[in-house]
């Protein structure tokens, strides 16, 4: 089903003349080559770059693309995409004779501004982790945590692109309506239950025409690659507003996306079988295929780290709160594409899918504070003495992700970080 086979571009023995890329701990070895957008100063246009070690290679300056047009690159056909991956890899390989010329097209990642990796179109947020759906459901409905449609239909809602921000931004705590149980009327004010959601973001490469559903075995050819995605959520606003049409202002005030799109090509060595239990029904035929069952999932370790203002002031590093794996998701990316288009809906280049919060089967694998603190009832004790039920002002939340498998180079995603500021004051 994946149109991207493991090939010589995944050879773990390949090394780059960019020394930092050969460090086994680097997120960006020669086998990864994720795309992003960067600029050196705020008044210049975005350039397209590929991360290599601690550097970014400017593809236009290196003579590898003609125009810095990410949408064009993302909507290219698969043969063109494969060819560009090979071209970039060859340019960065240790045996490359033109190193001196290419060196001028390198910039330290730390010295540039990283933007959104592409212009984002429509946003759809799914709910693919059955462990998250069950844990959250249990908080509200202890007797029947999982609603009966969950095992049959990929649940999702349409989100918003205008407030998706690149990693490194700050966001104000949102304000809105909340209503405490037992109170006769809602009140207006800052959210007291601000949360993160650890998600995978998938970007559409080539779209489909309205009225023309994408079959499951062709679905991945419509995806360009994936990022980390933090779907900031105000749980108290959400609880009051979500019925009957779903989340609205509790979700659309900010989302954070990591700066590099790891391509579907780079993920080829890290595919995994669809995770299903013995009691789960087989998917309906349009959501099912042998290839999807065998390798539709992605073995991607996701981590969430917290650095509070007090930790920053004391010079302490971030603390890891939880880790989970995208391979535990109940629905695969191909199933999401097939489902989203089965009614004739058109996807366009740059559309973004959120996977939904990724939680594993164990409590410590929870992808949100809502789950980790059991609805705020069990505060987390941080190593230096603070505690948290939800995110506080000054907290920086950092998502990290990597894929690792014996016989292949580990690849990573880079940090997806944002810092929470106090709510705005005034009317
Ligand atoms: Mn979400």
Coordinates of C-alpha atoms and ligand atoms in Angstrom, one line a residue:
X1 CA 0.0 0.0 0.0
X2 CA 2.8 2.4 0.8
X3 CA 4.1 3.5 -2.6
X4 CA 7.5 4.0 -0.9
X5 CA 9.6 0.9 -0.7
X6 CA 12.8 0.6 1.4
X7 CA 15.6 1.3 -1.0
X8 CA 19.2 2.4 -1.1
X9 CA 18.3 5.9 0.3
X10 CA 17.7 4.1 3.6
X11 CA 21.1 2.4 3.7
X12 CA 22.3 2.9 7.3
X13 CA 25.9 3.0 6.2
X14 CA 25.4 6.2 4.2
X15 CA 27.3 9.2 5.8
X16 CA 27.2 12.9 5.0
X17 CA 30.0 15.4 4.6
X18 CA 27.9 17.5 7.1
X19 CA 29.6 15.9 10.1
X20 CA 26.8 16.6 12.6
X21 CA 24.4 14.4 10.5
X22 CA 26.5 11.4 11.3
X23 CA 26.0 11.7 15.0
X24 CA 23.7 8.7 15.9
X25 CA 21.6 11.0 18.2
X26 CA 20.9 13.5 15.4
X27 CA 17.2 13.8 14.3
X28 CA 18.4 14.5 10.8
X29 CA 20.8 12.0 9.3
X30 CA 21.2 11.5 5.6
X31 CA 18.4 9.0 5.5
X32 CA 15.8 11.5 6.8
X33 CA 15.9 14.7 4.7
X34 CA 12.8 16.4 6.0
X35 CA 11.5 19.6 4.3
X36 CA 10.8 22.9 6.0
X37 CA 10.7 26.7 5.3
X38 CA 13.2 29.1 6.8
X39 CA 14.5 32.7 6.5
X40 CA 17.5 34.5 7.8
X41 CA 15.7 37.8 8.4
X42 CA 12.1 38.7 8.9
X43 CA 12.0 40.8 5.8
X44 CA 13.0 38.1 3.3
X45 CA 10.7 35.5 1.8
X46 CA 10.6 32.0 3.0
X47 CA 13.2 29.6 1.5
X48 CA 12.8 25.8 1.2
X49 CA 15.3 23.8 3.2
X50 CA 16.1 20.3 4.1
X51 CA 17.4 19.6 7.6
X52 CA 20.8 17.8 7.7
X53 CA 22.4 17.4 11.1
X54 CA 22.4 20.8 12.8
X55 CA 22.3 22.6 9.4
X56 CA 19.6 23.4 6.8
X57 CA 20.4 23.1 3.1
X58 CA 18.8 25.9 1.0
X59 CA 17.5 23.9 -2.0
X60 CA 17.4 26.8 -4.4
X61 CA 20.8 28.1 -3.5
X62 CA 22.1 24.5 -3.9
X63 CA 20.6 24.4 -7.4
X64 CA 18.3 21.5 -6.5
X65 CA 15.0 23.3 -7.1
X66 CA 14.2 26.3 -9.3
X67 CA 11.4 28.0 -7.3
X68 CA 10.9 28.1 -3.5
X69 CA 7.4 26.8 -3.9
X70 CA 6.5 24.2 -1.3
X71 CA 3.0 23.5 -2.7
X72 CA 4.5 22.7 -6.0
X73 CA 7.0 20.4 -4.4
X74 CA 4.4 18.7 -2.3
X75 CA 2.0 18.1 -5.2
X76 CA 4.7 16.6 -7.5
X77 CA 4.1 13.1 -8.7
X78 CA 5.8 10.3 -6.8
X79 CA 8.5 9.7 -9.4
X80 CA 9.5 13.4 -9.2
X81 CA 9.5 13.3 -5.4
X82 CA 11.7 10.1 -5.3
X83 CA 14.1 11.8 -7.8
X84 CA 14.4 14.9 -5.7
X85 CA 15.1 12.8 -2.6
X86 CA 17.9 11.0 -4.4
X87 CA 19.3 14.3 -5.8
X88 CA 19.4 15.9 -2.3
X89 CA 20.9 12.8 -0.8
X90 CA 23.6 12.6 -3.4
X91 CA 24.4 16.3 -2.8
X92 CA 24.9 15.7 0.9
X93 CA 26.7 12.3 0.7
X94 CA 30.3 12.1 2.0
X95 CA 31.6 11.1 -1.4
X96 CA 30.1 14.3 -3.1
X97 CA 32.8 16.1 -5.1
X98 CA 31.0 19.5 -5.0
X99 CA 31.1 20.0 -1.3
X100 CA 32.8 23.3 -1.4
X101 CA 30.1 24.8 -3.6
X102 CA 27.3 23.3 -1.6
X103 CA 28.7 24.5 1.7
X104 CA 27.6 28.0 0.8
X105 CA 24.0 26.8 0.7
X106 CA 24.1 25.6 4.3
X107 CA 23.0 27.6 7.3
X108 CA 23.1 26.5 11.0
X109 CA 19.5 25.7 12.0
X110 CA 20.1 27.7 15.2
X111 CA 20.8 30.8 13.1
X112 CA 17.6 30.9 11.0
X113 CA 13.9 31.4 11.7
X114 CA 11.9 28.3 11.0
X115 CA 8.3 28.9 9.7
X116 CA 5.3 26.7 9.1
X117 CA 6.6 24.1 6.7
X118 CA 3.9 25.0 4.1
X119 CA 0.8 27.1 3.6
X120 CA -1.8 25.1 5.5
X121 CA -5.2 24.5 3.9
X122 CA -8.1 22.9 5.7
X123 CA -7.5 21.2 9.0
X124 CA -9.2 18.0 10.1
X125 CA -8.6 16.6 13.5
X126 CA -9.3 12.9 14.0
X127 CA -9.5 10.7 17.1
X128 CA -7.5 7.7 16.2
X129 CA -6.2 6.5 19.6
X130 CA -8.7 4.0 21.0
X131 CA -6.7 4.2 24.3
X132 CA -7.3 8.0 24.5
X133 CA -10.9 7.7 23.5
X134 CA -11.4 5.1 26.2
X135 CA -9.5 7.0 28.9
X136 CA -11.4 10.2 28.2
X137 CA -14.7 8.4 27.8
X138 CA -14.2 6.8 31.2
X139 CA -13.9 10.2 32.9
X140 CA -17.4 11.1 31.6
X141 CA -19.1 7.8 31.2
X142 CA -17.5 5.2 33.6
X143 CA -20.0 2.5 32.5
X144 CA -19.6 2.9 28.8
X145 CA -16.4 4.7 28.0
X146 CA -16.2 3.9 24.3
X147 CA -19.2 5.0 22.2
X148 CA -20.5 2.3 19.9
X149 CA -19.5 4.0 16.6
X150 CA -15.8 4.2 17.6
X151 CA -14.7 0.8 16.2
X152 CA -16.5 1.4 12.9
X153 CA -16.0 5.0 11.8
X154 CA -12.9 7.2 12.0
X155 CA -14.2 10.1 14.2
X156 CA -13.1 13.6 13.2
X157 CA -14.1 17.3 13.0
X158 CA -13.1 20.2 10.8
X159 CA -10.6 22.5 12.5
X160 CA -9.0 25.8 11.6
X161 CA -5.8 26.7 9.7
X162 CA -5.6 30.4 10.7
X163 CA -4.2 29.7 14.2
X164 CA -1.8 26.9 13.4
X165 CA 1.6 28.2 14.3
X166 CA 5.2 27.1 13.7
X167 CA 7.1 25.7 16.6
X168 CA 8.7 28.3 18.9
X169 CA 5.7 30.6 19.2
X170 CA 3.9 31.8 22.4
X171 CA 0.2 31.7 22.9
X172 CA -2.1 33.5 25.3
X173 CA -4.2 31.4 27.6
X174 CA -7.6 31.6 26.0
X175 CA -10.7 33.1 27.6
X176 CA -14.2 31.9 27.2
X177 CA -17.4 30.5 28.7
X178 CA -17.1 27.9 31.4
X179 CA -19.8 26.4 33.6
X180 CA -19.0 24.6 36.8
X181 CA -21.3 21.7 37.7
X182 CA -24.0 22.9 40.0
X183 CA -23.7 26.5 38.9
X184 CA -26.9 28.0 37.4
X185 CA -25.1 30.0 34.6
X186 CA -21.7 30.1 32.9
X187 CA -19.1 32.6 33.7
X188 CA -16.6 34.3 31.3
X189 CA -12.8 34.3 32.0
X190 CA -9.5 32.6 31.4
X191 CA -9.5 28.9 30.9
X192 CA -8.4 27.1 34.1
X193 CA -7.9 23.8 32.4
X194 CA -5.5 24.4 29.6
X195 CA -4.1 21.2 28.1
X196 CA -1.9 19.9 25.3
X197 CA -2.6 17.1 23.0
X198 CA 0.2 14.9 21.6
X199 CA -0.6 14.3 18.0
X200 CA 0.8 13.5 14.6
X201 CA 0.1 15.9 11.8
X202 CA -0.1 14.5 8.2
X203 CA 0.1 16.8 5.2
X204 CA -1.8 16.2 2.0
X205 CA 0.5 16.2 -1.1
X206 CA -1.5 15.7 -4.2
X207 CA -5.3 16.4 -3.7
X208 CA -8.3 14.6 -5.2
X209 CA -11.1 16.0 -7.3
X210 CA -14.5 16.6 -5.7
X211 CA -16.6 13.5 -6.2
X212 CA -13.7 11.2 -6.7
X213 CA -13.0 9.1 -3.6
X214 CA -9.5 7.8 -3.0
X215 CA -9.3 4.1 -2.6
X216 CA -7.4 2.8 0.5
X217 CA -4.6 1.3 -1.5
X218 CA -4.0 4.5 -3.3
X219 CA -4.4 6.7 -0.2
X220 CA -0.8 7.1 0.9
X221 CA 0.2 8.4 -2.5
X222 CA -1.9 11.5 -1.5
X223 CA 0.2 12.2 1.6
X224 CA 3.4 14.1 1.5
X225 CA 4.7 13.5 5.0
X226 CA 4.1 14.0 8.7
X227 CA 5.0 16.3 11.6
X228 CA 4.3 16.6 15.3
X229 CA 1.2 18.5 16.2
X230 CA 0.1 20.0 19.5
X231 CA -3.6 20.6 19.5
X232 CA -3.9 23.0 22.5
X233 CA -7.2 22.4 24.2
X234 CA -9.2 24.3 26.9
X235 CA -10.9 21.5 28.7
X236 CA -13.3 23.7 30.7
X237 CA -14.5 25.6 27.5
X238 CA -14.7 22.2 25.7
X239 CA -16.9 20.6 28.4
X240 CA -19.5 23.4 28.2
X241 CA -19.6 24.0 24.4
X242 CA -19.1 20.6 22.8
X243 CA -22.6 19.3 22.5
X244 CA -24.2 18.8 20.1
X245 CA -21.7 19.9 17.3
X246 CA -18.3 19.2 18.8
X247 CA -15.3 21.3 19.8
X248 CA -15.2 24.9 18.7
X249 CA -13.5 27.7 20.6
X250 CA -11.9 25.2 23.0
X251 CA -9.6 24.1 20.2
X252 CA -9.2 26.9 17.6
X253 CA -7.2 29.5 19.6
X254 CA -3.8 27.9 18.8
X255 CA -2.2 24.7 17.5
X256 CA 1.6 24.1 17.1
X257 CA 3.2 22.2 14.3
X258 CA 6.9 21.0 14.2
X259 CA 9.0 22.8 11.6
X260 CA 10.0 19.7 9.4
X261 CA 7.9 17.5 7.3
X262 CA 9.3 14.0 7.5
X263 CA 8.4 12.5 4.1
X264 CA 6.5 9.2 3.6
X265 CA 9.6 8.1 1.8
X266 CA 11.7 8.5 4.9
X267 CA 9.2 6.5 7.0
X268 CA 9.4 3.4 4.8
X269 CA 11.6 1.4 7.2
X270 CA 9.4 2.2 10.2
X271 CA 6.0 0.8 9.1
X272 CA 4.0 -1.5 11.4
X273 CA 0.9 -3.7 11.2
X274 CA -2.5 -2.2 12.0
X275 CA -3.1 -2.5 15.7
X276 CA -6.4 -4.3 16.3
X277 CA -7.6 -6.5 19.2
X278 CA -9.3 -9.9 18.9
X279 CA -12.7 -8.4 19.7
X280 CA -12.5 -5.5 17.2
X281 CA -14.7 -5.9 14.1
X282 CA -13.0 -6.0 10.7
X283 CA -13.1 -2.6 9.0
X284 CA -15.7 -2.0 6.3
X285 CA -14.3 -2.9 2.9
X286 CA -13.5 0.7 1.9
X287 CA -11.3 1.0 5.0
X288 CA -9.7 -2.4 4.6
X289 CA -6.9 -3.9 2.6
X290 CA -4.2 -6.6 3.1
X291 CA -1.5 -3.9 2.7
X292 CA -3.1 -1.7 5.3
X293 CA -3.4 -4.5 7.8
X294 CA 0.2 -5.6 7.2
X295 CA 2.0 -2.2 7.3
X296 CA -0.5 0.7 7.5
X297 CA 0.7 2.0 10.9
X298 CA 3.9 3.9 11.7
X299 CA 6.2 2.9 14.5
X300 CA 6.8 6.4 15.8
X301 CA 7.7 7.1 19.5
X302 CA 6.1 10.3 20.7
X303 CA 7.2 12.2 23.8
X304 CA 5.9 15.2 25.7
X305 CA 8.2 17.3 27.9
X306 CA 7.5 20.2 30.2
X307 CA 9.7 23.1 31.2
X308 CA 8.1 25.5 33.7
X309 CA 9.1 29.1 34.2
X310 CA 10.6 28.1 37.6
X311 CA 12.7 25.3 35.9
X312 CA 13.9 27.8 33.3
X313 CA 14.8 30.3 36.0
X314 CA 16.7 27.6 37.9
X315 CA 18.5 26.5 34.7
X316 CA 16.9 23.1 34.9
X317 CA 16.2 21.1 31.7
X318 CA 12.7 20.1 30.6
X319 CA 11.1 17.0 32.2
X320 CA 9.5 14.2 30.2
X321 CA 5.9 13.7 31.2
X322 CA 4.9 10.8 29.0
X323 CA 5.6 8.8 25.9
X324 CA 3.4 6.8 23.5
X325 CA 3.6 5.3 20.1
X326 CA 1.7 6.1 16.9
X327 CA 1.7 2.4 16.0
X328 CA -1.0 2.0 18.8
X329 CA -3.5 4.1 16.8
X330 CA -6.8 2.3 15.9
X331 CA -6.9 3.9 12.4
X332 CA -4.1 4.4 10.0
X333 CA -3.3 7.4 7.8
X334 CA -4.5 5.6 4.7
X335 CA -7.8 4.8 6.4
X336 CA -8.2 8.5 7.3
X337 CA -7.6 9.6 3.6
X338 CA -10.0 6.9 2.3
X339 CA -12.7 7.8 4.9
X340 CA -12.3 11.6 4.4
X341 CA -12.9 11.3 0.6
X342 CA -15.4 8.4 0.5
X343 CA -18.3 10.8 0.3
X344 CA -16.7 12.8 -2.5
X345 CA -14.9 15.4 -0.3
X346 CA -12.0 17.0 -2.0
X347 CA -8.6 17.2 -0.3
X348 CA -6.1 19.9 -1.4
X349 CA -2.3 20.2 -1.3
X350 CA -1.4 21.5 2.2
X351 CA -4.4 20.2 4.0
X352 CA -3.5 19.1 7.5
X353 CA -4.8 16.0 9.3
X354 CA -4.4 15.8 13.1
X355 CA -4.2 12.2 14.3
X356 CA -6.0 13.0 17.5
X357 CA -4.3 12.6 20.9
X358 CA -2.0 9.6 20.8
X359 CA -2.2 7.6 24.1
X360 CA -0.9 4.1 24.7
X361 CA -2.7 1.3 26.6
X362 CA -0.9 2.2 29.9
X363 CA -1.7 5.2 32.1
X364 CA 1.8 6.6 31.8
X365 CA 1.5 6.6 28.0
X366 CA -1.3 9.3 28.1
X367 CA -1.0 12.0 25.5
X368 CA -2.8 14.8 27.5
X369 CA -2.8 16.1 31.0
X370 CA -6.6 15.4 31.1
X371 CA -5.6 11.7 31.1
X372 CA -2.3 11.9 33.1
X373 CA -4.0 13.7 36.0
X374 CA -7.3 11.8 35.6
X375 CA -9.4 14.9 34.9
X376 CA -7.3 17.0 37.3
X377 CA -7.9 14.7 40.3
X378 CA -4.3 13.5 40.6
X379 CA -1.7 16.3 40.2
X380 CA 1.6 15.4 38.7
X381 CA 4.6 16.0 40.9
X382 CA 7.5 17.4 39.0
X383 CA 11.1 16.5 39.9
X384 CA 12.0 19.9 41.4
X385 CA 8.9 20.1 43.6
X386 CA 6.2 21.9 41.6
X387 CA 3.0 20.1 40.6
X388 CA 0.6 20.4 37.7
X389 CA -2.9 19.4 37.0
X390 CA -3.1 21.5 33.8
X391 CA -0.7 23.8 32.0
X392 CA 0.2 27.0 33.8
X393 CA 1.3 30.4 32.5
X394 CA 5.0 30.4 31.7
X395 CA 5.1 26.6 30.9
X396 CA 6.8 25.5 27.7
X397 CA 5.4 22.3 26.3
X398 CA 7.7 20.4 24.0
X399 CA 6.7 17.4 21.8
X400 CA 9.5 15.2 20.4
X401 CA 9.3 12.2 18.1
X402 CA 11.5 9.6 16.5
X403 CA 11.5 6.4 14.6
X404 CA 14.0 3.6 15.3
X405 CA 14.4 0.1 14.1
X406 CA 17.3 -2.4 14.1
X407 CA 19.2 -2.2 10.9
X408 CA 18.3 1.4 10.1
X409 CA 19.3 4.9 11.1
X410 CA 17.2 6.5 13.7
X411 CA 15.3 9.6 12.3
X412 CA 13.6 12.3 14.3
X413 CA 11.2 15.2 13.9
X414 CA 12.9 18.1 15.8
X415 CA 11.1 19.9 18.7
X416 CA 7.5 21.1 18.5
X417 CA 7.5 23.8 21.3
X418 CA 5.3 26.6 22.4
X419 CA 5.1 28.7 25.6
X420 CA 1.9 29.7 27.4
X421 CA 1.5 33.4 28.3
X422 CA -1.1 34.8 30.7
X423 CA -4.6 35.5 29.3
X424 CA -5.1 38.9 27.7
X425 CA -6.8 41.5 29.9
X426 CA -9.5 43.9 29.0
X427 CA -12.8 43.4 27.2
Ligands
LIG1 MN1 -7.1 17.0 19.0

